[in-house]
mmCIF file with all atom_site columns, C-alpha atoms in Angstrom:
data_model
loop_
_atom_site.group_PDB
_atom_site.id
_atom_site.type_symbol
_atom_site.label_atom_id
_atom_site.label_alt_id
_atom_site.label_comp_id
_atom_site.label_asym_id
_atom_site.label_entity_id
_atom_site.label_seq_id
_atom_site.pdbx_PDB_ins_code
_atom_site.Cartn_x
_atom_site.Cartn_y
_atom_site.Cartn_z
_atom_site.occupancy
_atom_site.B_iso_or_equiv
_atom_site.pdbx_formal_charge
_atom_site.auth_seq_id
_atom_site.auth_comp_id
_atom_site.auth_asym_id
_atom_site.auth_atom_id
_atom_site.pdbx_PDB_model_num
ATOM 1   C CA . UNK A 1 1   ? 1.451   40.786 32.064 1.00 61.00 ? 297 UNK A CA 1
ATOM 2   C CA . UNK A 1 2   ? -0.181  39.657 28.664 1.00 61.00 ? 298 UNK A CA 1
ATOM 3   C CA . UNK A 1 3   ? 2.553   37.373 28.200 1.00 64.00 ? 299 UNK A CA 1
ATOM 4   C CA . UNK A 1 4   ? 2.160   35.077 31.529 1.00 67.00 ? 300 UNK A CA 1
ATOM 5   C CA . UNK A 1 5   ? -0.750  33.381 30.412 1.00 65.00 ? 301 UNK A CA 1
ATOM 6   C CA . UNK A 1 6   ? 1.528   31.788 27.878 1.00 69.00 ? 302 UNK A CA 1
ATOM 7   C CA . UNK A 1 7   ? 4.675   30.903 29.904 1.00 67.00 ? 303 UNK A CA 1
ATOM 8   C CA . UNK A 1 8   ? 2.160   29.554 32.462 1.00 69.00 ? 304 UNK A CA 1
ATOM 9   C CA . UNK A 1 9   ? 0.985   27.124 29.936 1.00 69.00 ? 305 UNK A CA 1
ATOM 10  C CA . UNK A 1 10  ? 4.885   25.412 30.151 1.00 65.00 ? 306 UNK A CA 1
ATOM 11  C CA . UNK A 1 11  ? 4.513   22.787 32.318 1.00 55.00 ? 307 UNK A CA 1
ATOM 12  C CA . UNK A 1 12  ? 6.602   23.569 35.857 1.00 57.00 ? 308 UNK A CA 1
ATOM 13  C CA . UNK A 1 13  ? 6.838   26.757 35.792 1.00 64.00 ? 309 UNK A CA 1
ATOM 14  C CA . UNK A 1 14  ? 5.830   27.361 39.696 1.00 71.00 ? 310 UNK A CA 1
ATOM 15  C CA . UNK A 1 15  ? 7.904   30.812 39.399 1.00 72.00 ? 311 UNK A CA 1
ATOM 16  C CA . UNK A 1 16  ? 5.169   32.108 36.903 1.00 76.00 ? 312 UNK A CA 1
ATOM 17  C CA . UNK A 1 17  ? 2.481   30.735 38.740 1.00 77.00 ? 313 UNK A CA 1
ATOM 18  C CA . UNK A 1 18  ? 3.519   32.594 41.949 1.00 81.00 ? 314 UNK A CA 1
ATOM 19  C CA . UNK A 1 19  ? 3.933   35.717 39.726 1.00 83.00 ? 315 UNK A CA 1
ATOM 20  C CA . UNK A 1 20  ? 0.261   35.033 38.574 1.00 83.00 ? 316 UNK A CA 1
ATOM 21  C CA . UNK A 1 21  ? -1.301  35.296 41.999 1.00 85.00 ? 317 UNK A CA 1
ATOM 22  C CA . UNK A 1 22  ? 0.547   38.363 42.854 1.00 87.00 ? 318 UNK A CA 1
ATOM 23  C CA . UNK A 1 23  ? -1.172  40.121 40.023 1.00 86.00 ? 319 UNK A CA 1
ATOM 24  C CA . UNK A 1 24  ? -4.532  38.636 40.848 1.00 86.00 ? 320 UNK A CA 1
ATOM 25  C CA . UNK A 1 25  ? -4.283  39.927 44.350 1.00 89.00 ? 321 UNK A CA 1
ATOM 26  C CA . UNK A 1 26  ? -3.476  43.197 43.371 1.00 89.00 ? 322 UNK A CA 1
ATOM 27  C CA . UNK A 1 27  ? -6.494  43.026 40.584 1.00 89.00 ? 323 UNK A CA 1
ATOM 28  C CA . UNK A 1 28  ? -8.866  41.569 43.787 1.00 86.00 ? 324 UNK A CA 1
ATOM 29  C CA . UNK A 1 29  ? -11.121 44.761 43.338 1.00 84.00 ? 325 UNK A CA 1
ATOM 30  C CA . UNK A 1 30  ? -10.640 45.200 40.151 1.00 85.00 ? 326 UNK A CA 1
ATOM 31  C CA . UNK A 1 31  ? -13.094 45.027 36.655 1.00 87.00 ? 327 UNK A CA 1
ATOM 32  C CA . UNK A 1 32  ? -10.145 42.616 34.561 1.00 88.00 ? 328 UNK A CA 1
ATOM 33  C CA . UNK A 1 33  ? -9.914  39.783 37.528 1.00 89.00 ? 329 UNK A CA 1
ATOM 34  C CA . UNK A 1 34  ? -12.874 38.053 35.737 1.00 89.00 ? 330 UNK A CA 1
ATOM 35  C CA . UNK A 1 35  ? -10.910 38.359 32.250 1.00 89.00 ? 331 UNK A CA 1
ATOM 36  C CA . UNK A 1 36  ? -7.831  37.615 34.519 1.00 89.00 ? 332 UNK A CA 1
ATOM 37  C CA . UNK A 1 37  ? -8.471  34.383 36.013 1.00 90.00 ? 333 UNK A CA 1
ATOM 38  C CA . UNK A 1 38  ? -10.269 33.232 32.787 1.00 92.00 ? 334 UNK A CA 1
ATOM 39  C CA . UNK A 1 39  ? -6.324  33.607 31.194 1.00 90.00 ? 335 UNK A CA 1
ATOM 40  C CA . UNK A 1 40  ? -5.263  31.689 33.978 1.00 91.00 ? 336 UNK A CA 1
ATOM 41  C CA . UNK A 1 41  ? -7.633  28.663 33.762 1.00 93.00 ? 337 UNK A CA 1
ATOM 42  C CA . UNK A 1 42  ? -7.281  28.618 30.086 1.00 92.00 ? 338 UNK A CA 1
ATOM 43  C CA . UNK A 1 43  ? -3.060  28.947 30.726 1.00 90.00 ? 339 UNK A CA 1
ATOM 44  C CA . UNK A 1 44  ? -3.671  25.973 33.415 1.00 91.00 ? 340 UNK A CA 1
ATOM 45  C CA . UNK A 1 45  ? -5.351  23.885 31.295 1.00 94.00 ? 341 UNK A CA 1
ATOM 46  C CA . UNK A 1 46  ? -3.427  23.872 27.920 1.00 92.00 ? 342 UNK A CA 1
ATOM 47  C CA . UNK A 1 47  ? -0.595  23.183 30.530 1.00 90.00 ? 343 UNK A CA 1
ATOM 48  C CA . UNK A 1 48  ? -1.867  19.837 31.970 1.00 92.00 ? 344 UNK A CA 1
ATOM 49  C CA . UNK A 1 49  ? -2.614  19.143 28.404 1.00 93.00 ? 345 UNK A CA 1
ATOM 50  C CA . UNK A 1 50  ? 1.096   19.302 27.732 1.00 90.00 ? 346 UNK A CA 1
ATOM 51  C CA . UNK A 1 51  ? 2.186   17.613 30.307 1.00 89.00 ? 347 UNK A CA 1
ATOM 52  C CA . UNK A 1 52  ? -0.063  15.191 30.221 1.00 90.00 ? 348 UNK A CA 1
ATOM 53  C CA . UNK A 1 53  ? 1.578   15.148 26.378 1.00 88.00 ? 349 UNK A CA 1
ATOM 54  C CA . UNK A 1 54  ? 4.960   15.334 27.530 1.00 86.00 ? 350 UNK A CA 1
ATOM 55  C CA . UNK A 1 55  ? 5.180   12.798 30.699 1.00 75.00 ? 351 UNK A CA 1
ATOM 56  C CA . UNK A 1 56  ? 3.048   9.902  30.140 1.00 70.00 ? 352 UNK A CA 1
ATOM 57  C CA . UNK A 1 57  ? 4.630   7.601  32.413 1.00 63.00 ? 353 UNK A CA 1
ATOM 58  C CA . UNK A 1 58  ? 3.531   10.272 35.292 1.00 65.00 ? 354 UNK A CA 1
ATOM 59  C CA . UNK A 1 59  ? 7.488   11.324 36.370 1.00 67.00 ? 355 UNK A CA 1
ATOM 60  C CA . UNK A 1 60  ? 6.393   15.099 37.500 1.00 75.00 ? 356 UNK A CA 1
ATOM 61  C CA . UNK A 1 61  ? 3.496   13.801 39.938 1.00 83.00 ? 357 UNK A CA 1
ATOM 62  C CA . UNK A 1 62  ? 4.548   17.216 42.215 1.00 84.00 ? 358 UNK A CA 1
ATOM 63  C CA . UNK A 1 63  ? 4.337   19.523 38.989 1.00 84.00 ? 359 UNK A CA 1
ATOM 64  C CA . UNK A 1 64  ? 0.553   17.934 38.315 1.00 88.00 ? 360 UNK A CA 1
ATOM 65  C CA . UNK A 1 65  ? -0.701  17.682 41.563 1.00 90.00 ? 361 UNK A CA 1
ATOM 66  C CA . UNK A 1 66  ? -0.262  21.444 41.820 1.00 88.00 ? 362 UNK A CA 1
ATOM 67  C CA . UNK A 1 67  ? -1.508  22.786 38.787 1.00 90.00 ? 363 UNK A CA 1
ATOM 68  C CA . UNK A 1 68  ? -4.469  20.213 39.169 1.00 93.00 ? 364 UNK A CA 1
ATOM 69  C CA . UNK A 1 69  ? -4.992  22.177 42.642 1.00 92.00 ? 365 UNK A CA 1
ATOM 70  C CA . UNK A 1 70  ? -4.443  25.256 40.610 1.00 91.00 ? 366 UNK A CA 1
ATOM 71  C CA . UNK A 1 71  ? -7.267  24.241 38.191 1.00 93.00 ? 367 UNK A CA 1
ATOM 72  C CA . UNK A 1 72  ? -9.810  23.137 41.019 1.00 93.00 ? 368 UNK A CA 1
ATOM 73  C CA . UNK A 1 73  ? -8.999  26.503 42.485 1.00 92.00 ? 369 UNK A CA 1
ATOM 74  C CA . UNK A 1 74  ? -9.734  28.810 39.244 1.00 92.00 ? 370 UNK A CA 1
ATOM 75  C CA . UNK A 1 75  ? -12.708 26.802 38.196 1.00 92.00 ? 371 UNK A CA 1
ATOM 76  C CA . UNK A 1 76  ? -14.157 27.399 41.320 1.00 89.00 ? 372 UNK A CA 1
ATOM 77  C CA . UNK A 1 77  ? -13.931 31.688 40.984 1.00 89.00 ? 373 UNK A CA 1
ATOM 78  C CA . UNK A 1 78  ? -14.971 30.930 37.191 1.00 88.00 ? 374 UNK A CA 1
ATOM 79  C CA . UNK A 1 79  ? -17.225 28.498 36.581 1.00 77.00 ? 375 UNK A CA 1
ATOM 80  C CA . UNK A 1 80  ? -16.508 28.583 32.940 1.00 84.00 ? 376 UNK A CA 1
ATOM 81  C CA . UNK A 1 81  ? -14.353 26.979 30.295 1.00 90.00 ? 377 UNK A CA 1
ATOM 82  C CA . UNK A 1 82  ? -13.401 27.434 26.708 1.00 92.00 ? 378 UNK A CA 1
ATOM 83  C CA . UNK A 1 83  ? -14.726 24.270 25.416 1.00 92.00 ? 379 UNK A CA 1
ATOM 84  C CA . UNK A 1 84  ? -12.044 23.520 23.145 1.00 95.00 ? 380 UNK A CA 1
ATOM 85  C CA . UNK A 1 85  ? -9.210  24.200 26.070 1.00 95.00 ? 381 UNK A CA 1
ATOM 86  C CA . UNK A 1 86  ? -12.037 21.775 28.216 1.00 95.00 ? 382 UNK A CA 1
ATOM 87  C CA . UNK A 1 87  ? -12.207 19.074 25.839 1.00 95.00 ? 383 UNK A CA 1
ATOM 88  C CA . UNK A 1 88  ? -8.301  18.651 25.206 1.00 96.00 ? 384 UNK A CA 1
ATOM 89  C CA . UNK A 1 89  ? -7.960  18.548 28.930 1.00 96.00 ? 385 UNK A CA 1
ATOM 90  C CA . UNK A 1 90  ? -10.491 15.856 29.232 1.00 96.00 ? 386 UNK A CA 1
ATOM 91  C CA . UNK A 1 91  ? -9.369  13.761 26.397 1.00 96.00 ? 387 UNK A CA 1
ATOM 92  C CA . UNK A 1 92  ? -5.299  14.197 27.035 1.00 95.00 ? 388 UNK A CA 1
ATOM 93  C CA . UNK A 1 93  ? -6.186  13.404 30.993 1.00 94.00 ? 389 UNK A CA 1
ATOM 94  C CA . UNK A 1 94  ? -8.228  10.345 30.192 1.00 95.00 ? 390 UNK A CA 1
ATOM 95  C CA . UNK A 1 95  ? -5.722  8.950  27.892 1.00 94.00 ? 391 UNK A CA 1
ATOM 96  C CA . UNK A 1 96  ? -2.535  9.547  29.947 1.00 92.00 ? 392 UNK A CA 1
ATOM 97  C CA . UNK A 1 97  ? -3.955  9.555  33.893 1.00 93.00 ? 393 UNK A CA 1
ATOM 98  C CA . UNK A 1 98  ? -7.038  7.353  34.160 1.00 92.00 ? 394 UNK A CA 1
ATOM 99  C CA . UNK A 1 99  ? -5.583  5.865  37.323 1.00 92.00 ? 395 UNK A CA 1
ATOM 100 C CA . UNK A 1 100 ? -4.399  8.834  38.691 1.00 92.00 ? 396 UNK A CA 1
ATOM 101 C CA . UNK A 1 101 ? -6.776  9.604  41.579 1.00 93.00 ? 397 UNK A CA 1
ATOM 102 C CA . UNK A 1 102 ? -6.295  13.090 42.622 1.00 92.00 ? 398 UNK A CA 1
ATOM 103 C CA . UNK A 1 103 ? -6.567  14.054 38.329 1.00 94.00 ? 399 UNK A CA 1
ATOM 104 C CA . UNK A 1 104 ? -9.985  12.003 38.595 1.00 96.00 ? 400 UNK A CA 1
ATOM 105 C CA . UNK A 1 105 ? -10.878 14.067 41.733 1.00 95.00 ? 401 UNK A CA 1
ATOM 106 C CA . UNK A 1 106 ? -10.547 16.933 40.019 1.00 94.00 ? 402 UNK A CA 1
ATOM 107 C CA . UNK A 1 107 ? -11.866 16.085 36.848 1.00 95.00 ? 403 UNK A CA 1
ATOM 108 C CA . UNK A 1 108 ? -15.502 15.170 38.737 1.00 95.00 ? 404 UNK A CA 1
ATOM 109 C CA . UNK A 1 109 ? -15.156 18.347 40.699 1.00 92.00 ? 405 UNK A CA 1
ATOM 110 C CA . UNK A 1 110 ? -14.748 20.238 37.377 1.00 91.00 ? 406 UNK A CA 1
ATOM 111 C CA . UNK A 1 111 ? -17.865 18.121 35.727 1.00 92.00 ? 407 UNK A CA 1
ATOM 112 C CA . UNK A 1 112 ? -20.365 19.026 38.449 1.00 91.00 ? 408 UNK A CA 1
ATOM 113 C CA . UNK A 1 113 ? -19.142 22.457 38.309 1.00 87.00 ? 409 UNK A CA 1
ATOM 114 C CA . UNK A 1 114 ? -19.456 23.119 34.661 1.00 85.00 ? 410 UNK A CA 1
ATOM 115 C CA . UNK A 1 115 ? -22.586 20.913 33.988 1.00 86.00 ? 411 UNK A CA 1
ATOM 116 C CA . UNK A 1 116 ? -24.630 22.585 37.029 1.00 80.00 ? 412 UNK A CA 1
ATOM 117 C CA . UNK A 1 117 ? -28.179 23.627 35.301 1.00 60.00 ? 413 UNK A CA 1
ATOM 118 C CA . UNK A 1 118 ? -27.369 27.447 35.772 1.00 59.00 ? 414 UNK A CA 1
ATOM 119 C CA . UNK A 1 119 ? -24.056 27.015 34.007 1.00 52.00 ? 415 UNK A CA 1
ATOM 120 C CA . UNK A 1 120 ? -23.545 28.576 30.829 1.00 54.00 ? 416 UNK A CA 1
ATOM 121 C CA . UNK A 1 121 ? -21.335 26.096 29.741 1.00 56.00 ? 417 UNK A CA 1
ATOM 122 C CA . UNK A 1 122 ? -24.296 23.501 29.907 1.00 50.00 ? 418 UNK A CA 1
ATOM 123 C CA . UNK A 1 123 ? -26.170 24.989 28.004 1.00 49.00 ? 419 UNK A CA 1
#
């Protein structure tokens, strides 16, 4: 379990992913999902980062639009980011996928999220 967060962060690697929910449903009750789905994000996002990295002409569309979906999911249950793990994700995304519409959904969905006045990430 403590190495998933890692092999999550290799981009297209659904099998993990489905692995990763698993063990958050069993941890739904639990004290670690906090610490759990905070891995996750982090995993999620240094993922997009590489494949952002990796495919800049956008060939794995299917592979991003999920772990975007991923990402809106998690940073809805967390509401906070690492801020170096945010920053690479906004920097690599800008770069590689300023046209790409759903990764521009996401990213204002994240922004109003994070920068809410009660966040501590805004702070």
């Amino acid at each position: 379990m403590d190495q998933l967060p890692a092999a999550l962060e290799r981009a297209g690697n659904e099998e993990s992913w489905a692995v990763a929910d698993a063990i958050s449903r069993v941890l739904k009750n639990s004290e670690e999902l906090h610490s759990w789905r905070r891995h996750l994000l982090s995993a999620c996002m240094k993922g997009l980062v590489a494949l952002y990295s990796s495919s800049k002409d956008e060939s794995k569309q299917e592979v991003e639009r999920s772990m975007l979906l991923k990402l809106e999911e998690l940073l809805g249950m967390v509401e906070e980011v690492d801020p170096d793990d945010w920053c690479s994700l906004v920097k690599t995304g800008l770069k590689y996928r300023y046209t790409d519409v759903t990764f521009l959904k996401v990213l204002n969905l994240a922004i109003q999220l994070l920068y809410k006045k009660e966040s501590s990430f805004s702070q």
